[in-house]
Amino acid sequence: MSSGRPLMVDGSWAREVPIPFPALIERLRADLIATEYTVAAVEAFLGPVASAALAREQPLAADRVAAASDDPLGALVRLFILGRAVPASLLSRALPTLGVHEAVRMGIVCPVGAGYLRAMCDLVPHADDLRDYWLASDLSEFATGTALRADHVLGGGGASATLASWTIRRPVARALDVGTGCGIQVLHLAGHAGSITATDISVRALGFARFNFALNDIEATLVLGDMLEPVRGRQFDLVVSNPPFVITPRSGGHPTIEYRDGGLAGDALVHRLMRTVGDLLAPGGVAQFLGNWEVPAGSSFDEVVSAWVNGLGLDAWVIQRATQDPAEYAELWVRDGGVRSGTSRYDEMYAGWLDDFASRDVAQIGFGVVTLHRPLRPRPVWIDLEDLPTPVGSAVGAEVADGLDMRNWLADNGIDGLLATRWCIADDVTIERTSLGTDPEPAAIVARRGSPLRRSVRLDAVSAGLLSVCDGVLTAAQALTAIATLLGVDLGSAIEGSAPVIRRLVADGFIRRADV
């Protein structure tokens, strides 16, 4: 992976640096295709129990299945996924076009003992709705049995999967991946972006990304540099980032692991990204990224994040997905670095995290997804901050895209446009009415969607009445007039009181415009 000249040493585009071993990469790709080294095939080979255990980073069950087989696919699983040594004779059957000698020359495997080889990197199958891919990265902790090195290049993990799931997948002309790492987000962008640029501060990461793009026959421009700096002055239609957002103490000898630590104190890196990424957005452009934010004692997620997004001149939609207290956060990231509990080093690092949070009076750390949008034309921007800790489905990007469209529509058209529009209830909406005792009137009315975000909205009598008659025939104003008359309430008061709930029904897709 380190073959070839360094990237960006003289400020030139990394695309101009030759790909090492292009002919061998083509031969490797041919072998991976012939062996059916895909997500679906590997899961079928391992079976549901071993596959599920492997997803929990428990390799033993998968190792037992692969070791009992002389199938070439099993050799690739043992070698590249589990980090085990395999006989050269078996690997030659799995890579007949490339050959064992050339695999060693490429640097993806190395000899260990008589007639055995071991992987020098992870090389795992990956997939989205469009195609299968392969993703090379540094060997995982359970493959090496050691703590992670500072310049470890991570493969596909939970955070990268979250970002990929939430990203809007509409066609765009220009896309940017900030902090690309091994390039996993670029693999997904390739299906809907005309041109792709990716940045990273790590030369090793860009080396893996360059290899992955060649292996998957993807065109992308790689640039070495810190976050947004290398692409200042350019504009993009879509910016995505899984940045090094982990909050790490900056004193006490805590190791800096490049893929997760941005080198800034507290949540300053995510704050800086949020405040500056708008400079790169073309009109109508969208930025989506993950982040952590500190919530001091006596404050709230809304207060912290609203202070970050106010004044940006961008529409801002921030969804907090989870929270942890300082102790939970410390435990997660000490373990993530490969340091195990019960050791003096674990206790030292744990205490350092607690002291760091205490120095800023941090009570909670939030994790979530940020979506920023530059309006096509000047208008007042909107800000929507949500706490959504409940489980969600996969591939929520389409729902995020629809939600962004409707929030923009509401900003462009206001309450007058909402009232003048005919609405239809979405197909996946159910309405629950809960009564207490013998009281015939419901104590609570809740609308729920079966979509990936699995939203629910508590309704009042007016909004419940409107939702029940949204069949595309009446405008909202006509329907509300009839409902107000039926309930014996003033129309203006009914609209004013229910407007926030009705806007939420529109924004979150419970009702949709009948004219589109």
Coordinates of C-alpha atoms in Angstrom, one line a residue:
M1 CA 0.0 0.0 0.0
S2 CA 2.9 2.4 0.5
S3 CA 4.3 1.8 -3.1
G4 CA 4.5 4.8 -5.4
R5 CA 5.4 8.4 -4.9
P6 CA 4.1 10.4 -1.9
L7 CA 0.8 12.2 -2.5
M8 CA 0.7 16.0 -2.8
V9 CA 4.3 16.6 -1.8
D10 CA 4.6 19.5 -4.2
G11 CA 1.0 20.7 -4.1
S12 CA -0.1 19.0 -7.2
W13 CA -3.3 17.0 -7.5
A14 CA -3.0 13.4 -6.2
R15 CA -4.8 12.2 -9.4
E16 CA -1.5 13.0 -11.2
V17 CA 0.4 10.4 -9.1
P18 CA 0.5 7.1 -10.9
I19 CA -1.4 4.2 -9.4
P20 CA 1.1 1.5 -8.4
F21 CA 0.8 -1.9 -10.1
P22 CA -2.3 -1.0 -12.3
A23 CA -2.1 -4.3 -14.2
L24 CA -1.9 -6.3 -11.0
I25 CA -4.9 -4.5 -9.5
E26 CA -6.9 -5.5 -12.6
R27 CA -5.9 -9.1 -12.1
L28 CA -6.7 -9.0 -8.4
R29 CA -10.2 -7.5 -9.3
A30 CA -10.7 -10.4 -11.8
D31 CA -9.9 -13.0 -9.1
L32 CA -12.2 -11.4 -6.5
I33 CA -15.0 -11.4 -9.0
A34 CA -14.4 -15.0 -10.0
T35 CA -14.2 -16.2 -6.4
E36 CA -17.5 -14.3 -5.7
Y37 CA -15.9 -12.4 -2.8
T38 CA -19.0 -10.4 -2.1
V39 CA -21.0 -9.5 1.1
A40 CA -23.8 -11.8 0.2
A41 CA -21.5 -14.7 -0.7
V42 CA -19.4 -14.4 2.4
E43 CA -22.6 -14.2 4.6
A44 CA -23.9 -17.4 2.9
F45 CA -20.6 -19.1 3.3
L46 CA -20.3 -18.3 7.0
G47 CA -24.0 -18.8 7.9
P48 CA -26.1 -16.6 10.1
V49 CA -24.6 -17.4 13.5
A50 CA -21.0 -16.9 12.5
S51 CA -21.8 -13.8 10.4
A52 CA -23.7 -12.2 13.4
A53 CA -20.8 -13.0 15.7
L54 CA -18.3 -11.5 13.3
A55 CA -20.4 -8.3 13.1
R56 CA -20.0 -8.1 16.9
E57 CA -16.2 -8.4 16.4
Q58 CA -16.2 -12.0 17.7
P59 CA -14.2 -13.9 15.0
L60 CA -14.0 -17.4 16.5
A61 CA -17.2 -18.8 15.0
A62 CA -16.3 -17.5 11.5
D63 CA -12.8 -18.8 11.9
R64 CA -14.1 -22.3 12.7
V65 CA -16.3 -22.3 9.6
A66 CA -13.5 -21.0 7.3
A67 CA -10.8 -23.3 8.7
A68 CA -13.0 -26.4 8.0
S69 CA -13.3 -25.6 4.3
D70 CA -10.9 -25.8 1.4
D71 CA -13.1 -23.5 -0.6
P72 CA -11.1 -20.5 -2.2
L73 CA -13.7 -18.2 -0.7
G74 CA -12.9 -19.5 2.7
A75 CA -9.2 -18.8 2.1
L76 CA -10.0 -15.1 1.4
V77 CA -12.2 -14.9 4.4
R78 CA -9.5 -16.3 6.7
L79 CA -6.8 -14.2 5.1
F80 CA -8.3 -10.8 4.7
I81 CA -11.2 -10.7 7.1
L82 CA -9.9 -12.8 10.0
G83 CA -6.2 -12.0 9.6
R84 CA -5.2 -15.7 9.7
A85 CA -2.3 -17.3 7.8
V86 CA -3.3 -19.6 4.9
P87 CA -1.4 -22.1 2.9
A88 CA 0.1 -20.7 -0.3
S89 CA -1.4 -23.7 -2.3
L90 CA -4.9 -22.6 -1.2
L91 CA -4.3 -18.9 -1.8
S92 CA -3.1 -19.7 -5.3
R93 CA -6.5 -21.3 -6.0
A94 CA -8.3 -18.2 -4.7
L95 CA -6.0 -15.8 -6.7
P96 CA -5.1 -17.7 -9.9
T97 CA -4.9 -14.7 -12.2
L98 CA -2.9 -12.6 -9.9
G99 CA -0.8 -15.3 -8.4
V100 CA 0.8 -15.6 -5.0
H101 CA 4.1 -14.1 -6.0
E102 CA 2.5 -11.0 -7.4
A103 CA 0.3 -10.6 -4.3
V104 CA 3.4 -10.5 -2.3
R105 CA 5.0 -8.0 -4.6
M106 CA 1.9 -5.8 -4.3
G107 CA 2.3 -5.8 -0.6
I108 CA -1.2 -7.2 0.2
V109 CA 0.2 -10.4 1.7
C110 CA 3.6 -11.6 3.1
P111 CA 5.2 -15.0 3.7
V112 CA 5.1 -16.4 7.3
G113 CA 6.7 -19.7 7.8
A114 CA 7.0 -22.5 5.3
G115 CA 4.4 -22.3 2.7
Y116 CA 2.0 -19.9 4.5
L117 CA 1.0 -16.3 3.9
R118 CA -0.6 -13.6 6.0
A119 CA -2.5 -10.5 5.0
M120 CA -0.8 -7.1 5.2
C121 CA -4.2 -5.4 5.1
D122 CA -7.9 -5.9 5.5
L123 CA -9.5 -6.5 2.1
V124 CA -13.2 -7.0 2.7
P125 CA -16.3 -7.0 0.4
H126 CA -18.6 -4.0 0.7
A127 CA -21.9 -3.2 -1.1
D128 CA -24.6 -0.7 -1.6
D129 CA -27.8 -0.8 -3.7
L130 CA -26.0 -0.3 -6.9
R131 CA -23.0 -2.7 -6.8
D132 CA -20.4 -4.7 -4.9
Y133 CA -17.1 -3.2 -3.9
W134 CA -13.9 -4.2 -2.1
L135 CA -12.4 -2.1 0.6
A136 CA -8.7 -2.2 1.7
S137 CA -7.6 -0.8 5.1
D138 CA -5.3 -1.5 7.9
L139 CA -5.7 -4.8 9.7
S140 CA -8.3 -4.7 12.5
E141 CA -7.4 -5.0 16.1
F142 CA -8.7 -8.6 16.4
A143 CA -6.5 -9.6 13.4
T144 CA -3.3 -8.1 14.9
G145 CA -4.0 -8.6 18.6
T146 CA -2.3 -5.2 19.4
A147 CA -3.4 -1.7 20.1
L148 CA -4.0 0.6 17.0
R149 CA -1.1 2.6 15.6
A150 CA -1.5 6.4 15.5
D151 CA -1.9 6.4 11.7
H152 CA -4.2 3.5 11.6
V153 CA -6.5 3.6 8.5
L154 CA -9.9 2.4 9.4
G155 CA -12.1 0.3 7.1
G156 CA -15.9 0.3 7.2
G157 CA -17.3 0.9 10.7
G158 CA -20.5 1.8 12.4
A159 CA -20.0 5.6 11.9
S160 CA -19.2 5.3 8.2
A161 CA -22.3 3.0 7.7
T162 CA -24.4 5.6 9.5
L163 CA -23.2 8.4 7.2
A164 CA -23.6 6.3 4.1
S165 CA -27.2 5.5 5.2
W166 CA -28.2 9.1 5.8
T167 CA -26.6 10.6 2.8
I168 CA -28.9 12.0 0.1
R169 CA -28.3 10.0 -3.1
R170 CA -29.6 12.4 -5.8
P171 CA -27.4 13.1 -8.9
V172 CA -25.0 15.9 -8.3
A173 CA -22.3 17.4 -10.5
R174 CA -19.6 17.9 -7.9
A175 CA -19.1 16.0 -4.6
L176 CA -16.5 16.3 -1.8
D177 CA -15.6 13.8 0.9
V178 CA -13.8 15.5 3.7
G179 CA -11.5 13.2 5.7
T180 CA -11.9 10.3 3.3
G181 CA -9.8 7.8 5.1
C182 CA -9.9 4.6 3.1
G183 CA -12.3 6.2 0.7
I184 CA -15.5 4.3 1.7
Q185 CA -17.8 7.3 1.2
V186 CA -16.4 7.9 -2.3
L187 CA -17.5 4.4 -3.3
H188 CA -21.1 5.4 -2.5
L189 CA -20.7 8.8 -4.1
A190 CA -19.5 7.3 -7.4
G191 CA -23.1 6.1 -8.1
H192 CA -24.5 9.6 -8.3
A193 CA -21.8 12.2 -8.5
G194 CA -20.3 13.5 -11.8
S195 CA -16.9 14.4 -10.3
I196 CA -15.6 13.6 -6.8
T197 CA -12.8 15.2 -4.7
A198 CA -11.6 13.6 -1.5
T199 CA -9.3 15.1 1.2
D200 CA -7.3 13.7 4.1
I201 CA -4.5 14.7 6.3
S202 CA -3.0 11.2 6.3
V203 CA -0.7 10.1 3.4
R204 CA -1.3 6.5 4.4
A205 CA -5.1 7.0 4.2
L206 CA -4.8 8.5 0.8
G207 CA -2.7 5.6 -0.3
F208 CA -5.4 3.1 0.7
A209 CA -8.1 5.3 -0.9
R210 CA -6.1 5.5 -4.1
F211 CA -5.8 1.7 -4.1
N212 CA -9.5 1.2 -3.4
F213 CA -10.5 3.5 -6.2
A214 CA -8.3 1.7 -8.7
L215 CA -9.5 -1.7 -7.5
N216 CA -13.2 -0.6 -7.9
D217 CA -12.6 1.3 -11.1
I218 CA -13.7 4.6 -9.7
E219 CA -12.4 8.1 -10.7
A220 CA -11.8 10.6 -7.9
T221 CA -9.3 13.4 -7.2
L222 CA -7.4 12.9 -3.9
V223 CA -5.9 15.9 -2.1
L224 CA -3.6 15.9 0.9
G225 CA -4.5 18.5 3.5
D226 CA -6.4 19.4 6.7
M227 CA -10.1 19.1 6.3
L228 CA -11.4 21.9 4.0
E229 CA -8.1 23.8 3.6
P230 CA -7.0 22.1 0.3
V231 CA -10.2 22.9 -1.5
R232 CA -10.7 26.5 -0.4
G233 CA -12.3 28.6 -3.1
R234 CA -14.1 25.7 -4.8
Q235 CA -17.8 25.0 -4.6
F236 CA -19.6 21.6 -4.4
D237 CA -23.2 20.4 -4.7
L238 CA -22.7 17.8 -2.0
V239 CA -20.2 17.6 0.8
V240 CA -20.0 14.6 3.1
S241 CA -17.7 13.9 6.0
N242 CA -17.1 11.3 8.7
P243 CA -14.6 13.6 10.5
P244 CA -12.3 12.8 13.3
F245 CA -14.9 13.9 15.8
V246 CA -13.9 11.9 18.9
I247 CA -13.4 14.2 21.9
T248 CA -9.9 13.3 23.2
P249 CA -7.9 14.8 26.1
R250 CA -5.1 16.9 24.8
S251 CA -2.8 16.3 27.8
G252 CA -1.7 13.4 29.9
G253 CA -0.2 11.3 27.1
H254 CA -3.4 10.2 25.4
P255 CA -2.6 8.8 22.0
T256 CA -3.8 10.6 19.0
I257 CA -5.3 8.2 16.5
E258 CA -5.6 10.0 13.2
Y259 CA -8.9 8.6 12.0
R260 CA -10.8 9.6 15.1
D261 CA -8.9 12.5 16.7
G262 CA -8.7 15.9 15.1
G263 CA -6.1 17.3 17.4
L264 CA -8.4 20.0 18.9
A265 CA -9.8 20.3 22.4
G266 CA -13.3 19.2 23.1
D267 CA -15.8 19.4 20.2
A268 CA -13.9 22.3 18.5
L269 CA -13.3 20.3 15.3
V270 CA -17.0 19.6 14.6
H271 CA -17.8 23.2 15.6
R272 CA -15.3 24.5 13.1
L273 CA -16.5 22.2 10.3
M274 CA -20.1 23.4 10.9
R275 CA -19.1 27.0 10.8
T276 CA -16.9 26.8 7.7
V277 CA -18.3 24.1 5.4
G278 CA -20.9 26.5 4.0
D279 CA -18.1 28.4 2.2
L280 CA -17.8 25.4 -0.2
L281 CA -21.5 24.9 -0.9
A282 CA -22.9 26.0 -4.2
P283 CA -26.4 27.5 -4.2
G284 CA -28.7 24.5 -3.5
G285 CA -25.7 22.6 -2.1
V286 CA -25.9 20.2 0.8
A287 CA -23.4 19.2 3.5
Q288 CA -23.9 16.1 5.6
F289 CA -21.6 14.9 8.4
L290 CA -21.4 13.2 11.7
G291 CA -20.4 14.8 15.0
N292 CA -20.1 14.9 18.7
W293 CA -21.0 17.9 20.8
E294 CA -20.4 18.6 24.5
V295 CA -23.5 19.6 26.6
P296 CA -22.4 21.4 29.8
A297 CA -24.3 21.0 33.1
G298 CA -27.4 23.1 33.0
S299 CA -27.5 23.4 29.2
S300 CA -29.2 21.3 26.5
F301 CA -28.5 20.0 23.0
D302 CA -30.7 22.7 21.5
E303 CA -28.8 25.5 23.2
V304 CA -25.4 24.2 22.3
V305 CA -26.1 23.4 18.6
S306 CA -28.3 26.4 17.9
A307 CA -25.4 28.7 19.0
W308 CA -23.3 26.8 16.4
V309 CA -25.7 27.2 13.4
N310 CA -27.1 30.7 14.1
G311 CA -25.8 33.2 11.6
L312 CA -24.4 30.7 9.1
G313 CA -26.8 31.8 6.4
L314 CA -27.6 28.1 5.9
D315 CA -30.6 26.0 6.5
A316 CA -29.6 23.6 9.4
W317 CA -31.2 20.3 10.3
V318 CA -29.4 18.5 13.2
I319 CA -30.6 15.2 14.5
Q320 CA -29.2 14.0 17.8
R321 CA -29.2 10.2 17.7
A322 CA -27.6 9.3 21.1
T323 CA -26.1 10.7 24.3
Q324 CA -23.5 9.4 26.7
D325 CA -22.3 10.6 30.1
P326 CA -18.6 11.3 30.4
A327 CA -17.9 7.8 32.0
E328 CA -19.7 6.0 29.2
Y329 CA -17.9 8.0 26.6
A330 CA -14.5 7.4 28.1
E331 CA -15.1 3.6 28.3
L332 CA -16.1 3.4 24.6
W333 CA -13.1 5.2 23.3
V334 CA -10.4 3.7 25.5
R335 CA -11.6 0.3 24.4
D336 CA -11.8 1.5 20.8
G337 CA -8.0 2.2 20.9
G338 CA -7.3 -1.4 21.9
V339 CA -6.7 -0.8 25.6
R340 CA -8.4 -3.3 27.8
S341 CA -9.9 -2.8 31.2
G342 CA -8.1 -4.1 34.3
T343 CA -4.7 -2.6 33.2
S344 CA -3.0 0.5 34.6
R345 CA -3.0 2.1 31.2
Y346 CA -6.8 1.7 30.9
D347 CA -7.3 3.3 34.3
E348 CA -4.9 6.1 33.5
M349 CA -6.7 7.0 30.2
Y350 CA -10.1 6.6 31.7
A351 CA -9.2 9.1 34.5
G352 CA -7.8 11.5 31.9
W353 CA -11.0 11.5 30.0
L354 CA -13.0 12.2 33.1
D355 CA -10.7 15.0 34.2
D356 CA -10.9 16.6 30.7
F357 CA -14.7 16.6 30.7
A358 CA -14.8 17.9 34.3
S359 CA -12.6 20.8 33.3
R360 CA -15.3 22.1 31.0
D361 CA -18.2 21.0 33.3
V362 CA -19.5 18.6 30.6
A363 CA -22.6 16.6 31.7
Q364 CA -23.4 14.8 28.4
I365 CA -21.9 14.2 25.0
G366 CA -24.3 14.0 22.1
F367 CA -23.8 12.2 18.8
G368 CA -25.8 12.9 15.6
V369 CA -26.1 13.8 12.0
V370 CA -25.8 17.3 10.6
T371 CA -27.4 18.4 7.3
L372 CA -26.8 21.9 6.1
H373 CA -28.3 23.5 3.0
R374 CA -27.5 26.7 1.1
P375 CA -30.7 28.2 -0.3
L376 CA -31.0 28.6 -4.1
R377 CA -32.0 32.2 -3.6
P378 CA -31.9 34.7 -0.7
R379 CA -34.6 34.0 1.9
P380 CA -34.8 33.6 5.7
V381 CA -33.1 30.3 6.7
W382 CA -34.7 27.6 8.8
I383 CA -33.2 25.7 11.7
D384 CA -34.6 22.3 12.9
L385 CA -32.9 20.6 15.9
E386 CA -34.3 17.2 16.8
D387 CA -33.6 14.6 19.5
L388 CA -34.3 11.2 17.9
P389 CA -32.8 8.5 20.0
T390 CA -35.2 5.7 18.9
P391 CA -34.0 3.0 16.4
V392 CA -34.3 3.8 12.8
G393 CA -34.4 1.7 9.6
S394 CA -31.6 1.4 7.0
A395 CA -31.1 3.7 4.0
V396 CA -32.8 6.8 5.5
G397 CA -31.2 9.1 2.9
A398 CA -34.3 9.2 0.7
E399 CA -36.4 10.3 3.7
V400 CA -33.8 12.9 4.6
A401 CA -34.0 14.2 1.0
D402 CA -37.8 14.5 1.1
G403 CA -37.6 16.1 4.5
L404 CA -35.1 18.7 3.2
D405 CA -37.4 19.4 0.2
M406 CA -40.5 20.0 2.4
R407 CA -38.6 22.2 4.9
N408 CA -37.4 24.3 2.0
W409 CA -40.9 24.4 0.5
L410 CA -42.3 25.6 3.9
A411 CA -39.6 28.3 4.0
D412 CA -40.4 29.4 0.5
N413 CA -44.2 29.3 0.8
G414 CA -45.0 30.1 4.4
I415 CA -48.3 29.5 6.1
D416 CA -50.3 31.0 3.2
G417 CA -48.9 28.5 0.8
L418 CA -49.6 25.7 3.2
L419 CA -53.2 26.7 3.6
A420 CA -53.7 27.1 -0.2
T421 CA -52.4 23.6 -1.0
R422 CA -54.3 20.3 -1.3
W423 CA -52.7 17.5 0.8
C424 CA -52.8 13.7 0.8
I425 CA -52.0 11.6 3.8
A426 CA -48.9 9.3 3.3
D427 CA -49.6 5.6 2.8
D428 CA -47.6 4.6 5.8
V429 CA -49.4 6.8 8.4
T430 CA -51.4 5.3 11.2
I431 CA -53.3 7.2 13.9
E432 CA -53.6 6.0 17.4
R433 CA -56.3 7.3 19.8
T434 CA -55.9 6.5 23.5
S435 CA -58.8 7.0 26.0
L436 CA -58.9 6.9 29.8
G437 CA -61.5 4.8 31.5
T438 CA -65.0 5.3 30.1
D439 CA -64.2 8.8 28.8
P440 CA -65.3 8.7 25.1
E441 CA -62.9 11.6 24.2
P442 CA -59.3 10.5 23.5
A443 CA -56.7 11.5 26.0
A444 CA -54.0 11.4 23.3
I445 CA -53.9 11.2 19.6
V446 CA -50.6 10.2 17.9
A447 CA -49.8 9.9 14.3
R448 CA -47.0 7.5 13.3
R449 CA -45.1 6.8 10.1
G450 CA -43.7 3.4 9.1
S451 CA -40.8 5.0 7.2
P452 CA -37.2 4.4 8.1
L453 CA -37.1 7.3 10.6
R454 CA -40.2 5.9 12.3
R455 CA -41.5 9.3 13.4
S456 CA -44.5 10.1 15.6
V457 CA -46.4 13.4 16.1
R458 CA -48.8 14.1 18.9
L459 CA -51.9 15.8 17.5
D460 CA -54.5 18.2 18.8
A461 CA -58.1 18.0 17.8
V462 CA -57.7 20.4 14.8
S463 CA -54.5 18.8 13.3
A464 CA -56.1 15.3 13.9
G465 CA -59.1 16.4 12.0
L466 CA -57.0 17.8 9.2
L467 CA -55.0 14.7 8.9
S468 CA -58.1 12.5 8.7
V469 CA -59.5 14.4 5.7
C470 CA -56.3 14.9 3.7
D471 CA -57.4 13.1 0.5
G472 CA -56.2 15.6 -2.1
V473 CA -59.7 17.2 -2.7
L474 CA -59.8 20.1 -0.2
T475 CA -57.1 22.7 0.4
A476 CA -55.9 22.9 4.0
A477 CA -57.8 26.2 4.4
Q478 CA -61.0 24.6 3.2
A479 CA -60.6 21.6 5.5
L480 CA -59.7 23.7 8.5
T481 CA -62.7 26.0 8.0
A482 CA -65.0 23.0 8.1
I483 CA -63.1 21.5 11.1
A484 CA -63.3 24.8 13.0
T485 CA -67.0 25.1 12.4
L486 CA -67.6 21.5 13.5
L487 CA -65.6 22.1 16.7
G488 CA -67.2 25.5 17.3
V489 CA -63.9 27.4 17.5
D490 CA -62.6 30.5 15.8
L491 CA -60.9 29.7 12.5
G492 CA -58.0 32.1 13.1
S493 CA -57.3 30.7 16.6
A494 CA -57.6 27.1 15.3
I495 CA -55.0 27.8 12.6
E496 CA -52.6 29.7 14.9
G497 CA -52.8 27.0 17.6
S498 CA -52.3 24.1 15.3
A499 CA -49.8 25.6 12.8
P500 CA -46.7 24.2 14.5
V501 CA -48.1 20.6 14.4
I502 CA -49.3 21.0 10.8
R503 CA -45.9 22.3 9.7
R504 CA -44.4 19.2 11.4
L505 CA -46.8 16.9 9.5
V506 CA -45.7 18.6 6.3
A507 CA -42.0 18.6 7.1
D508 CA -41.8 15.0 8.2
G509 CA -43.9 13.6 5.3
F510 CA -47.1 12.7 7.1
I511 CA -49.0 14.7 4.4
R512 CA -47.8 15.3 0.9
R513 CA -48.8 17.7 -1.8
A514 CA -51.5 16.4 -4.1
D515 CA -50.1 18.3 -7.1
V516 CA -46.8 16.4 -7.3

